[in-house]
PDB file of C-alpha atoms in Angstrom:
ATOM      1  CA  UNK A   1      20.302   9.596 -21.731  1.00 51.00           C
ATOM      2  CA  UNK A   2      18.325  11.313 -24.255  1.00 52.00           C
ATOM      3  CA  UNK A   3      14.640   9.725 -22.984  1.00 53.00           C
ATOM      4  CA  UNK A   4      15.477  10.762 -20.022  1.00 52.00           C
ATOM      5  CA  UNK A   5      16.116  14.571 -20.971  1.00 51.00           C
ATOM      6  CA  UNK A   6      12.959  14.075 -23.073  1.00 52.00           C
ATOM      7  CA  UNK A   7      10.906  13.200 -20.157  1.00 50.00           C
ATOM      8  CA  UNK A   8      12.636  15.553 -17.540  1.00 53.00           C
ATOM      9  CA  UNK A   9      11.299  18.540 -20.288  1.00 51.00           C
ATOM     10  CA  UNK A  10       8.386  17.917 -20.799  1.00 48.00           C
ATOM     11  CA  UNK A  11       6.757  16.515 -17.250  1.00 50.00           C
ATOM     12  CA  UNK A  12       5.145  19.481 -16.921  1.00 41.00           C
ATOM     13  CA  UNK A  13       2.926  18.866 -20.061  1.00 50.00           C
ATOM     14  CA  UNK A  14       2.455  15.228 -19.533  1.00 56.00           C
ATOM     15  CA  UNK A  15      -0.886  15.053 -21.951  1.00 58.00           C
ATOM     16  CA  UNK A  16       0.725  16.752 -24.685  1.00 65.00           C
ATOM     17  CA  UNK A  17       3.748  14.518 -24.619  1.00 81.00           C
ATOM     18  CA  UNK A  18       2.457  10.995 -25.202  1.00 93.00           C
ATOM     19  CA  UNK A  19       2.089   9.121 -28.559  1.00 96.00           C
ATOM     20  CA  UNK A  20       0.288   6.831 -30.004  1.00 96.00           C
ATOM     21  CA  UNK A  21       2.554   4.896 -32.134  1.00 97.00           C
ATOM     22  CA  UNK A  22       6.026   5.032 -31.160  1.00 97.00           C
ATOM     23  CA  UNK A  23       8.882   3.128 -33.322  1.00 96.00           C
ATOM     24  CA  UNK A  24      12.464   2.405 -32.241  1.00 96.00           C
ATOM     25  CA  UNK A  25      15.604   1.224 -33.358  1.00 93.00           C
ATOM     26  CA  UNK A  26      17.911   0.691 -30.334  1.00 93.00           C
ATOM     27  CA  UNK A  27      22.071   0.363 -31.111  1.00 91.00           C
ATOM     28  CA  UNK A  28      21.653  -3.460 -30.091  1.00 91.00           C
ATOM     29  CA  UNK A  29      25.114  -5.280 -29.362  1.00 75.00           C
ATOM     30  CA  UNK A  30      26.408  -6.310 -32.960  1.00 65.00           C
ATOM     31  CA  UNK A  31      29.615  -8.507 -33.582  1.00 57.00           C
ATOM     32  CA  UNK A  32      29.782  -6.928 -36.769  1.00 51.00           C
ATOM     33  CA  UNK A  33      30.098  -3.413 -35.992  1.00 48.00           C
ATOM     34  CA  UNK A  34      32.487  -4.229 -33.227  1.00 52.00           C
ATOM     35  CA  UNK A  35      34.883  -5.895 -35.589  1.00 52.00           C
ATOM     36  CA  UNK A  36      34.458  -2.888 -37.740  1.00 52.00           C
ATOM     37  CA  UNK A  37      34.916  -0.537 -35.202  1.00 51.00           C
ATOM     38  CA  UNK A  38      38.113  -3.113 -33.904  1.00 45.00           C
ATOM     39  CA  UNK A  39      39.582  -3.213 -37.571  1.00 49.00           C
ATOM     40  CA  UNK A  40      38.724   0.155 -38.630  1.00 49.00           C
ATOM     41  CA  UNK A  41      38.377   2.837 -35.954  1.00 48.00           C
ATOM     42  CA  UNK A  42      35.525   4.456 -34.148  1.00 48.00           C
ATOM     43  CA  UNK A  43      34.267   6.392 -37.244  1.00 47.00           C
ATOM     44  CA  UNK A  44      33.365   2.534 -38.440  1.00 43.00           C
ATOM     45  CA  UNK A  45      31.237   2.189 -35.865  1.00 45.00           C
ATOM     46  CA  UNK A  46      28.874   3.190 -32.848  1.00 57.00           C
ATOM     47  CA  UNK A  47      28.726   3.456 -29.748  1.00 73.00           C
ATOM     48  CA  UNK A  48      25.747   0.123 -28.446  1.00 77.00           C
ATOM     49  CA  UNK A  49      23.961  -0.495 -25.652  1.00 92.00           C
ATOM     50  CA  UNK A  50      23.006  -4.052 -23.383  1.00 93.00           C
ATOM     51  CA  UNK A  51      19.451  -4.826 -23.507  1.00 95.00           C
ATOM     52  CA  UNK A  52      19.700  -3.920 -19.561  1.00 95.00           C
ATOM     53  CA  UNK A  53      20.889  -0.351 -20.624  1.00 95.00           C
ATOM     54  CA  UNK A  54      18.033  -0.377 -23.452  1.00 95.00           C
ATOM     55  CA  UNK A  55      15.191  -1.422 -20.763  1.00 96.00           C
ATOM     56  CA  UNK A  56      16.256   1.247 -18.481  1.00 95.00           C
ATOM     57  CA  UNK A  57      14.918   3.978 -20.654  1.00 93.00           C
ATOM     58  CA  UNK A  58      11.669   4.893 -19.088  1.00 94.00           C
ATOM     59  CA  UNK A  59       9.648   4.548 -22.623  1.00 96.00           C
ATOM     60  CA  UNK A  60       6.460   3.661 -21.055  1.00 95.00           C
ATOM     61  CA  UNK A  61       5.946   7.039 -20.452  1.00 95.00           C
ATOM     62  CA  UNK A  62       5.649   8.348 -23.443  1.00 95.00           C
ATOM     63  CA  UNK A  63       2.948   5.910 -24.033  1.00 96.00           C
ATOM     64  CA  UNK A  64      -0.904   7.028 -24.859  1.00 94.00           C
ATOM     65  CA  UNK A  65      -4.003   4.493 -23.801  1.00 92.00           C
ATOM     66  CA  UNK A  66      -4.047   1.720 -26.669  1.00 93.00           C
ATOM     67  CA  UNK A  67      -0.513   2.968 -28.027  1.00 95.00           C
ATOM     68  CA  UNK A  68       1.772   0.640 -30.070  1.00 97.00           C
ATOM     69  CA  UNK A  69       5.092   0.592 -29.905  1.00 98.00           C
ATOM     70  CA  UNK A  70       6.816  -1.094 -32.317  1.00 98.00           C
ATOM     71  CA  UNK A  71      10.767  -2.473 -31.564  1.00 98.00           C
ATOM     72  CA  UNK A  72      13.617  -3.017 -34.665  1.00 96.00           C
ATOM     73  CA  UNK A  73      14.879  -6.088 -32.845  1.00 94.00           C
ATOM     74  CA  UNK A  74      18.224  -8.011 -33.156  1.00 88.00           C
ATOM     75  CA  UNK A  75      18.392 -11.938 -34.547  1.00 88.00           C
ATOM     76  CA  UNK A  76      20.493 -12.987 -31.631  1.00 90.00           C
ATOM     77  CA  UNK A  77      18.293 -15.435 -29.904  1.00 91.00           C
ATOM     78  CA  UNK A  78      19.477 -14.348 -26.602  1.00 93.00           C
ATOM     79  CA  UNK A  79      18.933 -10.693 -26.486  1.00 94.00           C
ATOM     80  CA  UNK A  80      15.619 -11.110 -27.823  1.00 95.00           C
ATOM     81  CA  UNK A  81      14.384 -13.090 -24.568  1.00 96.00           C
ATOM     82  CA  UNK A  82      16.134 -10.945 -22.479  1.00 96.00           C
ATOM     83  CA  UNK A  83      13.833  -8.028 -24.137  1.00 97.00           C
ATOM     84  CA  UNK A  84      11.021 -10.039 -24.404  1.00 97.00           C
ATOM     85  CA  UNK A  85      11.271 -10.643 -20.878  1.00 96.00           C
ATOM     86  CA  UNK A  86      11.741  -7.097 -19.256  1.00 97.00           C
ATOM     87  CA  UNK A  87       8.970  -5.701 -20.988  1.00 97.00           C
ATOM     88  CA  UNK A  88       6.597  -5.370 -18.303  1.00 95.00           C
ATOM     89  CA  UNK A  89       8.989  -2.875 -17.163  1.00 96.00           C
ATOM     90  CA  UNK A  90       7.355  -0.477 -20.005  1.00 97.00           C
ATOM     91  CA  UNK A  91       3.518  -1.438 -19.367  1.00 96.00           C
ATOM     92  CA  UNK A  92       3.434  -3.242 -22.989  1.00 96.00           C
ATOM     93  CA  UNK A  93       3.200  -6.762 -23.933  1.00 95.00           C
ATOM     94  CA  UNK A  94       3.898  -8.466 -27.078  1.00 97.00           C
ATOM     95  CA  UNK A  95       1.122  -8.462 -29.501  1.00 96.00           C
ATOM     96  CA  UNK A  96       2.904  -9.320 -33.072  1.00 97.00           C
ATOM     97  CA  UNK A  97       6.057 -10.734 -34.622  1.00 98.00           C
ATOM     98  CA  UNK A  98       6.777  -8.785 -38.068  1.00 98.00           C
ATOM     99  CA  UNK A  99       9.864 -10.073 -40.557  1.00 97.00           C
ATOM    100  CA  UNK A 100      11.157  -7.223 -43.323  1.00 95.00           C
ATOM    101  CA  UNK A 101      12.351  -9.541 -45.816  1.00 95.00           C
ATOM    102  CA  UNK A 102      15.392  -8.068 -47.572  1.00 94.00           C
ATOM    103  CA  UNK A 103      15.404  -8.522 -51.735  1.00 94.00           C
ATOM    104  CA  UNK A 104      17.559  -7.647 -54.666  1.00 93.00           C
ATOM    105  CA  UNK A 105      15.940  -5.356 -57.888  1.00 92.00           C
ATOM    106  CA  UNK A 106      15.625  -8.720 -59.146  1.00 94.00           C
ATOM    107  CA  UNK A 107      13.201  -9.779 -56.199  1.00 91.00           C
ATOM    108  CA  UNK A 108      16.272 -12.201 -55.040  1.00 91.00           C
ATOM    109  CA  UNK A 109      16.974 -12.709 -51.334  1.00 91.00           C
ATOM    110  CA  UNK A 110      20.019 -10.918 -50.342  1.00 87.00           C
ATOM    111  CA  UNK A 111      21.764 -13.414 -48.770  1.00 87.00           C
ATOM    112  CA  UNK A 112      20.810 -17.073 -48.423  1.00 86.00           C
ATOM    113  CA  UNK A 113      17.999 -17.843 -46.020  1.00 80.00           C
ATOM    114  CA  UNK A 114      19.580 -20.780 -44.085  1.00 74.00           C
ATOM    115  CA  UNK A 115      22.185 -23.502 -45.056  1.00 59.00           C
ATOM    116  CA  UNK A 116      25.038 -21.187 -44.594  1.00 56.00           C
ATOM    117  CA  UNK A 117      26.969 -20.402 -41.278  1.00 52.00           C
ATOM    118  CA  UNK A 118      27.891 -16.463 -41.928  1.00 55.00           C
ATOM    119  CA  UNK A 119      25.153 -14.417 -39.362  1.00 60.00           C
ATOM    120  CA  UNK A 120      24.521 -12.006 -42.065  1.00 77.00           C
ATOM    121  CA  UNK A 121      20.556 -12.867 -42.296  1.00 86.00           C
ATOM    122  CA  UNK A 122      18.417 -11.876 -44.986  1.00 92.00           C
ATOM    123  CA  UNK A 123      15.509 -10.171 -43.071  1.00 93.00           C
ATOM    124  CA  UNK A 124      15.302  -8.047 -39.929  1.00 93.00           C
ATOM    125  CA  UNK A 125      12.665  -8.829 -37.159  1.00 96.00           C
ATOM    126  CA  UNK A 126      10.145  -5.953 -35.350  1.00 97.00           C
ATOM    127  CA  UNK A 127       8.335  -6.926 -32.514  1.00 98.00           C
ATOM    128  CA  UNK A 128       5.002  -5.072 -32.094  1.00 98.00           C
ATOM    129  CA  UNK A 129       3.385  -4.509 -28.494  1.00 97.00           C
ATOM    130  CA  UNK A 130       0.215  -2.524 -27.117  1.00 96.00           C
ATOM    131  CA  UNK A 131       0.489  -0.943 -23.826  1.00 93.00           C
ATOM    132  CA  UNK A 132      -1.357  -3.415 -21.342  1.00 86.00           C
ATOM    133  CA  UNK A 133      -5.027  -2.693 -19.715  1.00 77.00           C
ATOM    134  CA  UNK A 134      -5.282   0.013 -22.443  1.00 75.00           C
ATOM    135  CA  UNK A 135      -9.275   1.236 -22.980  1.00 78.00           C
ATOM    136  CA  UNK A 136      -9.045   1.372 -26.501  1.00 80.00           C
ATOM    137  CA  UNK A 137     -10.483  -1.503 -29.166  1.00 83.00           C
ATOM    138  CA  UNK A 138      -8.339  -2.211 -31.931  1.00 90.00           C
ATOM    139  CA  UNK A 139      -7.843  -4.814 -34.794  1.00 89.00           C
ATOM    140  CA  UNK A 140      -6.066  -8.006 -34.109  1.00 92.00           C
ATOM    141  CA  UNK A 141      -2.275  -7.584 -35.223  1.00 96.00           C
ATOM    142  CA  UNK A 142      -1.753 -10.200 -37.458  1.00 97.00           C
ATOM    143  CA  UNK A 143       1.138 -12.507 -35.879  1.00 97.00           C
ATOM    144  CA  UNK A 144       4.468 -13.485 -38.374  1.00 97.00           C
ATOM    145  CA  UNK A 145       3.570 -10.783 -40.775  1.00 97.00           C
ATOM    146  CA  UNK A 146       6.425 -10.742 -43.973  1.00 96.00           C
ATOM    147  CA  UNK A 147       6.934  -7.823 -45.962  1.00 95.00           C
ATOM    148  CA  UNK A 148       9.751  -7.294 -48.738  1.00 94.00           C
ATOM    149  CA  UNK A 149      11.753  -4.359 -50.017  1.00 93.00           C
ATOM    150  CA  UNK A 150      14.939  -3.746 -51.330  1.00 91.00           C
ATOM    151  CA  UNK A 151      17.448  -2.136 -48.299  1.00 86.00           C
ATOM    152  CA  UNK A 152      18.992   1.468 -48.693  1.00 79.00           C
ATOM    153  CA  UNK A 153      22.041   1.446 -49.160  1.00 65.00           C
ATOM    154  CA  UNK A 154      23.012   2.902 -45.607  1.00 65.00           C
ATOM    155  CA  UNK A 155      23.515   1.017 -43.027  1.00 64.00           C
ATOM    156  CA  UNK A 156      20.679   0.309 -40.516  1.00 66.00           C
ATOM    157  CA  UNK A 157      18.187   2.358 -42.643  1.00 78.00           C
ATOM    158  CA  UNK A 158      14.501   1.014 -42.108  1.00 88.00           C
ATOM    159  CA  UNK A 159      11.667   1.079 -44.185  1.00 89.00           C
ATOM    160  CA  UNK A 160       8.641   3.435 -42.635  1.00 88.00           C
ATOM    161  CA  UNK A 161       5.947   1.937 -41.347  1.00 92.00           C
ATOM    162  CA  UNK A 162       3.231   3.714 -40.334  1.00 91.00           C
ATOM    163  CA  UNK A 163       1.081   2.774 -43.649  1.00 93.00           C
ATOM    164  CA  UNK A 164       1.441  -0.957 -42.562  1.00 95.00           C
ATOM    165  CA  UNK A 165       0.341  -0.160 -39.059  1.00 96.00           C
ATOM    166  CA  UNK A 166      -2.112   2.634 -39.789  1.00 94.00           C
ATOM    167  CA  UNK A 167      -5.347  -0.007 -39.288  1.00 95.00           C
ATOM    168  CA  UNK A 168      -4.070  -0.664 -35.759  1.00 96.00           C
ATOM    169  CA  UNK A 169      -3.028   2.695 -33.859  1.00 95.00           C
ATOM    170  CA  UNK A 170      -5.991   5.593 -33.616  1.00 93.00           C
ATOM    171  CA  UNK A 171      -7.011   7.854 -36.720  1.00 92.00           C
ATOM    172  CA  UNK A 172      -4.203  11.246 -36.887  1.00 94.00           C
ATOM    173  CA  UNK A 173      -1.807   9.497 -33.925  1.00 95.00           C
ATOM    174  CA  UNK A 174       0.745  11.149 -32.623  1.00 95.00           C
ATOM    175  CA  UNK A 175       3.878   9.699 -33.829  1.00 96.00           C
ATOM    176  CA  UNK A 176       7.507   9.080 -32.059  1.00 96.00           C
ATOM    177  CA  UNK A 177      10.892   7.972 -33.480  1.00 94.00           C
ATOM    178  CA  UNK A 178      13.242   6.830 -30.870  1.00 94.00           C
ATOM    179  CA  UNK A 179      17.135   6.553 -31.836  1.00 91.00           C
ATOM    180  CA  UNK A 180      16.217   8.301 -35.430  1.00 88.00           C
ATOM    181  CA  UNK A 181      18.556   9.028 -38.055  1.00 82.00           C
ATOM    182  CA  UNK A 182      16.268  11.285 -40.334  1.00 81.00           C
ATOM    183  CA  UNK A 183      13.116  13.315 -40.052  1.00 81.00           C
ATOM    184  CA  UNK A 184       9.615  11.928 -41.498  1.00 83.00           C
ATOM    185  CA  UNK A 185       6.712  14.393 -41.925  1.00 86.00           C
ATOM    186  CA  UNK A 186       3.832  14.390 -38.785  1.00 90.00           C
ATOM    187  CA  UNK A 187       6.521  12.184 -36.969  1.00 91.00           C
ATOM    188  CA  UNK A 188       8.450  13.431 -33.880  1.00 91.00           C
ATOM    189  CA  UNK A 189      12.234  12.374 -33.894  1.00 88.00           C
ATOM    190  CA  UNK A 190      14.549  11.966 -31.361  1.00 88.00           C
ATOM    191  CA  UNK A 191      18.270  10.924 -31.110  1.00 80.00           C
ATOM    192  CA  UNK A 192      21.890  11.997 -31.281  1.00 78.00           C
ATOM    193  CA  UNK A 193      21.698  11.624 -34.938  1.00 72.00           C
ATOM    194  CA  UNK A 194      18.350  12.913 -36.249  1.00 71.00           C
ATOM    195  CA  UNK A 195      19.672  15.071 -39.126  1.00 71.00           C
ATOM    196  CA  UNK A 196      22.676  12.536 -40.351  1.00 63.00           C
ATOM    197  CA  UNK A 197      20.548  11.186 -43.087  1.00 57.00           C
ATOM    198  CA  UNK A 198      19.491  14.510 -43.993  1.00 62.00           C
ATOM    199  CA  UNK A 199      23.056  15.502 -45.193  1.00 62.00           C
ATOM    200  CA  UNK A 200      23.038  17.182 -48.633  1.00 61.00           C
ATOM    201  CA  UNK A 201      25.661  15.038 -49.938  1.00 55.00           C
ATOM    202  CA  UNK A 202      22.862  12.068 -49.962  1.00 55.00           C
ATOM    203  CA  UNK A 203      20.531  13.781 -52.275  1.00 56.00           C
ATOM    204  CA  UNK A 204      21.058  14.960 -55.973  1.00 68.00           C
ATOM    205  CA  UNK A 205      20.709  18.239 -57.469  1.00 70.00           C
ATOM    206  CA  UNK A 206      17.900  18.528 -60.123  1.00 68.00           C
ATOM    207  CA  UNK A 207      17.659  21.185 -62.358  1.00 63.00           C
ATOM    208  CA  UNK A 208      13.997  22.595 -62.724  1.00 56.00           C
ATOM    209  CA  UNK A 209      12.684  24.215 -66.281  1.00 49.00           C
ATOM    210  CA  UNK A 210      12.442  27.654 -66.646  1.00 46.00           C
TER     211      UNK A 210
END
């Protein structure tokens, strides 16, 4: 798996290879993009991994003293304990519960909060842990932390982060984007797919004076 090519290359400069704030965005077991992929054909879809499968990564190591790593979760009640509960397999335990709230232009949710029975949910969950018996003193995460924006278009696009978290990782950290989709200055990105949002055809032409 591609973690474990990462750390396989790079053992030999341990110290140079760790970060200090590390996101991710695993391809969590979805009903809807299976009966996408089901109705539609594997160009609908993706290919998704068990939480077991997801745990096995060895992302611990690419951990710094005091580093946060911060986890796009799933709403499904049941994968979330399983995560929750493997991981000490990492050497990080579960400082924060963040909500992205998604809105409309019109500051509307996009979909009703509760009182309906589709599993389309208006908001998206990241769980933010500290690797344990770090050295480093930090700022209290604030716990159940909402913040709004209106979603991209594409599906699964996040919002960045590092501004929001910027009070709570080390000044100038060393940054890490696991199962990215596009590039972001300063960060390092790795994935199958790290140029796919970088595709011309997602960006306009604009003509410059003179």
């Amino acid at each position: 798996m591609i973690i474990e090519i990462i750390i396989s290359k790079y053992e030999s400069s341990e110290k140079e290879f760790k970060f200090d704030l590390v996101v991710m965005d695993p391809p969590w077991q979805n009903k809807y993009v299976r009966r996408r992929t089901h109705n539609h054909g594997s160009h609908h879809g993706y290919d998704m991994l068990t939480v077991g499968e997801i745990l096995q990564f060895p992302v611990g190591d690419l951990l710094n003293d005091g580093a946060l790593l911060m986890i796009w979760c799933t709403n499904n009640s049941s994968l979330l304990q399983e995560l929750l509960q493997g991981l000490s397999g990492w050497n990080v335990e579960l400082a924060a519960t963040w909500y992205w709230l998604k809105v409309t232009k019109a500051g509307e949710l996009i979909t009703p909060l509760e009182g309906v029975t589709h599993s389309k949910r208006p908001y998206e969950r990241i769980l933010l842990t500290r690797k344990i018996k770090h050295k480093m003193v930090f700022q209290n995460i604030p716990d159940g932390l909402v913040f709004c924006s209106v979603p991209c278009g594409i599906h699964s696009h996040k919002p960045p982060l590092q501004e929001l978290v910027k009070e709570y990782v080390v000044q100038q950290p060393r940054c890490l984007e696991l199962f990215a989709r596009s590039l972001a200055p300063g960060w390092t990105s790795y994935g199958f797919e790290v140029l796919r949002l970088q595709h011309s055809f997602l960006y306009e032409n604009s003509e410059q004076d003179g």
